XYZ file of C-alpha atoms in Angstrom:
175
model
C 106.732 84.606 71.200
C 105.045 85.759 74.564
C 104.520 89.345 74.555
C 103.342 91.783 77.480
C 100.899 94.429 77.955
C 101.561 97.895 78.872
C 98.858 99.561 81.072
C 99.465 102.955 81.788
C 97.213 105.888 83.429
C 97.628 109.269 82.393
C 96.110 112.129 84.794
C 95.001 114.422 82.678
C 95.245 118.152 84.431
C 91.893 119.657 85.289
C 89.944 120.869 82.818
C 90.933 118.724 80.764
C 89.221 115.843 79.829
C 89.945 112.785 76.839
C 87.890 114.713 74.521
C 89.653 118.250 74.830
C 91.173 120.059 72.150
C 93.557 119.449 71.015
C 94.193 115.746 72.866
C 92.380 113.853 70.003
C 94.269 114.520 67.865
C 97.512 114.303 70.367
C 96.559 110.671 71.124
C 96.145 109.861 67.289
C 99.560 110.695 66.716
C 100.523 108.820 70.148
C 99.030 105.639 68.139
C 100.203 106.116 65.112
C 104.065 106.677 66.578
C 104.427 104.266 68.976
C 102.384 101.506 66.979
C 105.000 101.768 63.912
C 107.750 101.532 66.611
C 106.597 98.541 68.432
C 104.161 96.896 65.681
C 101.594 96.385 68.413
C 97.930 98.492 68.391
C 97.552 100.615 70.783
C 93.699 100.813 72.549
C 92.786 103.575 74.412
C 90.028 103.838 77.647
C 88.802 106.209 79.453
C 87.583 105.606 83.258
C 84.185 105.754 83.459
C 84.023 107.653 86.895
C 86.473 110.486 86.318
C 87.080 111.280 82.294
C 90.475 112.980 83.159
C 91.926 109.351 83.315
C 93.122 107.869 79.720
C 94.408 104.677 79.783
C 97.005 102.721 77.249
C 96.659 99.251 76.362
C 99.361 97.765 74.237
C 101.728 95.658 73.481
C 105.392 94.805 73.691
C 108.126 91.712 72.833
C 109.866 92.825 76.257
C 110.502 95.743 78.797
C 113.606 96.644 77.226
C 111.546 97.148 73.673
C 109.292 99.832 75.402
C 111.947 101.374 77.323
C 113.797 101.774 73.784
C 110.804 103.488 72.854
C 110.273 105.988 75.685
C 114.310 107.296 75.353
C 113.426 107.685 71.014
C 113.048 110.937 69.901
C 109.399 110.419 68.692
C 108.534 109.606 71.908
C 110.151 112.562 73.549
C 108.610 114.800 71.392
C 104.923 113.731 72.063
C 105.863 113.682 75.623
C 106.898 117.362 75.203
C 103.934 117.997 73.266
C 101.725 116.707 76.550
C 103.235 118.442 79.355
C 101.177 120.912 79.443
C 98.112 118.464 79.730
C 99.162 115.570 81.882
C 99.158 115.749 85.733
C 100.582 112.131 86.365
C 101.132 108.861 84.439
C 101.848 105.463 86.047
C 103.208 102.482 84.246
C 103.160 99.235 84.617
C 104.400 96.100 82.287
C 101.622 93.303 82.850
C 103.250 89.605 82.993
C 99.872 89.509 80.631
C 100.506 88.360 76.857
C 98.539 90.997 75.084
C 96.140 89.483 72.751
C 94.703 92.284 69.978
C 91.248 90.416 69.681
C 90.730 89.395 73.017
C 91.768 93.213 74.229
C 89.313 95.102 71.826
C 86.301 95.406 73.389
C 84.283 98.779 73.923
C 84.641 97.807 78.403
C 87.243 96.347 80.832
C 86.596 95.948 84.357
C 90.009 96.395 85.851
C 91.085 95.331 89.139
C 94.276 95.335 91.055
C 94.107 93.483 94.679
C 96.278 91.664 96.506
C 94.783 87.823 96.148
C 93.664 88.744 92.105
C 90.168 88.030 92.657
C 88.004 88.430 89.500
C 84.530 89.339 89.064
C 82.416 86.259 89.077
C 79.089 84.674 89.705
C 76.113 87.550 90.477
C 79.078 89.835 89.951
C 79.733 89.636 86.276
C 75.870 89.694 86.173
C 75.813 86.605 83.501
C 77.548 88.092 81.292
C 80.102 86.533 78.962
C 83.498 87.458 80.510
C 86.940 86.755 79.544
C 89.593 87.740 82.457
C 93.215 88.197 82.448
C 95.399 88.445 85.652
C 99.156 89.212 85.717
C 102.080 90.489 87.735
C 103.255 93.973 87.219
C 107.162 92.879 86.022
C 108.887 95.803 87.770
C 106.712 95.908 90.574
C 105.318 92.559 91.452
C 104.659 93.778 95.327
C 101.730 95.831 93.547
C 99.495 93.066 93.366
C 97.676 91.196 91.189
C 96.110 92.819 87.741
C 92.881 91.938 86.367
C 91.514 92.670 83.175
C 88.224 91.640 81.956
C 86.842 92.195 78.672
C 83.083 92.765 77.966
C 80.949 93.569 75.035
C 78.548 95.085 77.519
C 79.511 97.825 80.217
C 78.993 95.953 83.292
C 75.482 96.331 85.943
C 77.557 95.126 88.712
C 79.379 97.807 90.528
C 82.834 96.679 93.037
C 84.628 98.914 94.987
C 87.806 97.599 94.166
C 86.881 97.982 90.287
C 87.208 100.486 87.526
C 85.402 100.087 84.887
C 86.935 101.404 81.676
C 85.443 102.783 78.452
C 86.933 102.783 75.197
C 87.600 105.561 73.216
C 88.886 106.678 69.753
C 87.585 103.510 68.777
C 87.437 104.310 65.208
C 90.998 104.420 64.527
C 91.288 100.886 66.152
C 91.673 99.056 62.690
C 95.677 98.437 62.624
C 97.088 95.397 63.400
């Protein structure tokens, strides 16, 4: 079965940042609920130029599962639980199958342009990349998405990039 990935940016509200009390722990239980709903991990990253951005990575068997998952009580309740802390999330469903293994990586480079150009050549700086491009599925006027996964944080440095970070790493063991 073809799955997709969510992406989705939270704004954390300044001064927070990923690593404030009591978010930590917030985002475990974020993990914990939403990966026994939808049986998919969920990876966290943070942008490396402005820590008040988290970003989701998971996956989902359609739209319709994750929207089932937002109206659930669980997930009201953790989204009551972050008011308080978040300044603005966007979300977008990636035409991307999500791929556990190929997603968990401590760096993606992600881009979102209109012609889906990935790094490449002097860009990726040699090394060994693996790139993903997709459609967002409710807004496919947005562009094209890029991710690409490194072992390495990237030397090369794009405009049009942001290079994420993971984080919370430790608790990235389910499957």
């Amino acid at each position: 079965m073809l799955t997709i990935t969510e992406f989705a940016s939270l704004k954390l509200k300044a001064p927070y940042k990923v690593t404030s009390d009591p978010l930590p722990e917030l985002f475990t239980l974020v993990r914990e609920r939403q990966s026994a709903w939808s049986s998919y991990p969920l990876l966290y990253f943070t942008d490396t130029s402005d820590k008040s951005i988290v970003h989701i990575l998971s996956g989902w068997d359609s739209v319709s599962a994750h929207e089932e998952w937002i109206k659930s009580d669980g997930n009201q309740d953790l989204l009551k639980r972050f008011a308080s802390y978040l300044e603005d999330v966007t979300l977008r469903h990636l035409d991307v199958t999500f791929d556990k293994d190929k997603f968990d990586v401590p760096y993606i480079v992600y881009r979102n342009t209109a012609e889906g150009t990935e790094p490449n050549g002097e860009e990726a700086d040699g090394l060994s990349t693996r790139t993903v491009s997709g459609q967002d599925l409710e807004h496919p006027d947005s562009g094209s998405h890029s991710l690409t996964f490194l072992e390495e944080r990237p030397s090369y440095s794009n405009g049009e990039d942001k290079i994420l970070e993971r984080v919370y790493a430790d608790h990235s063991s389910q499957s």
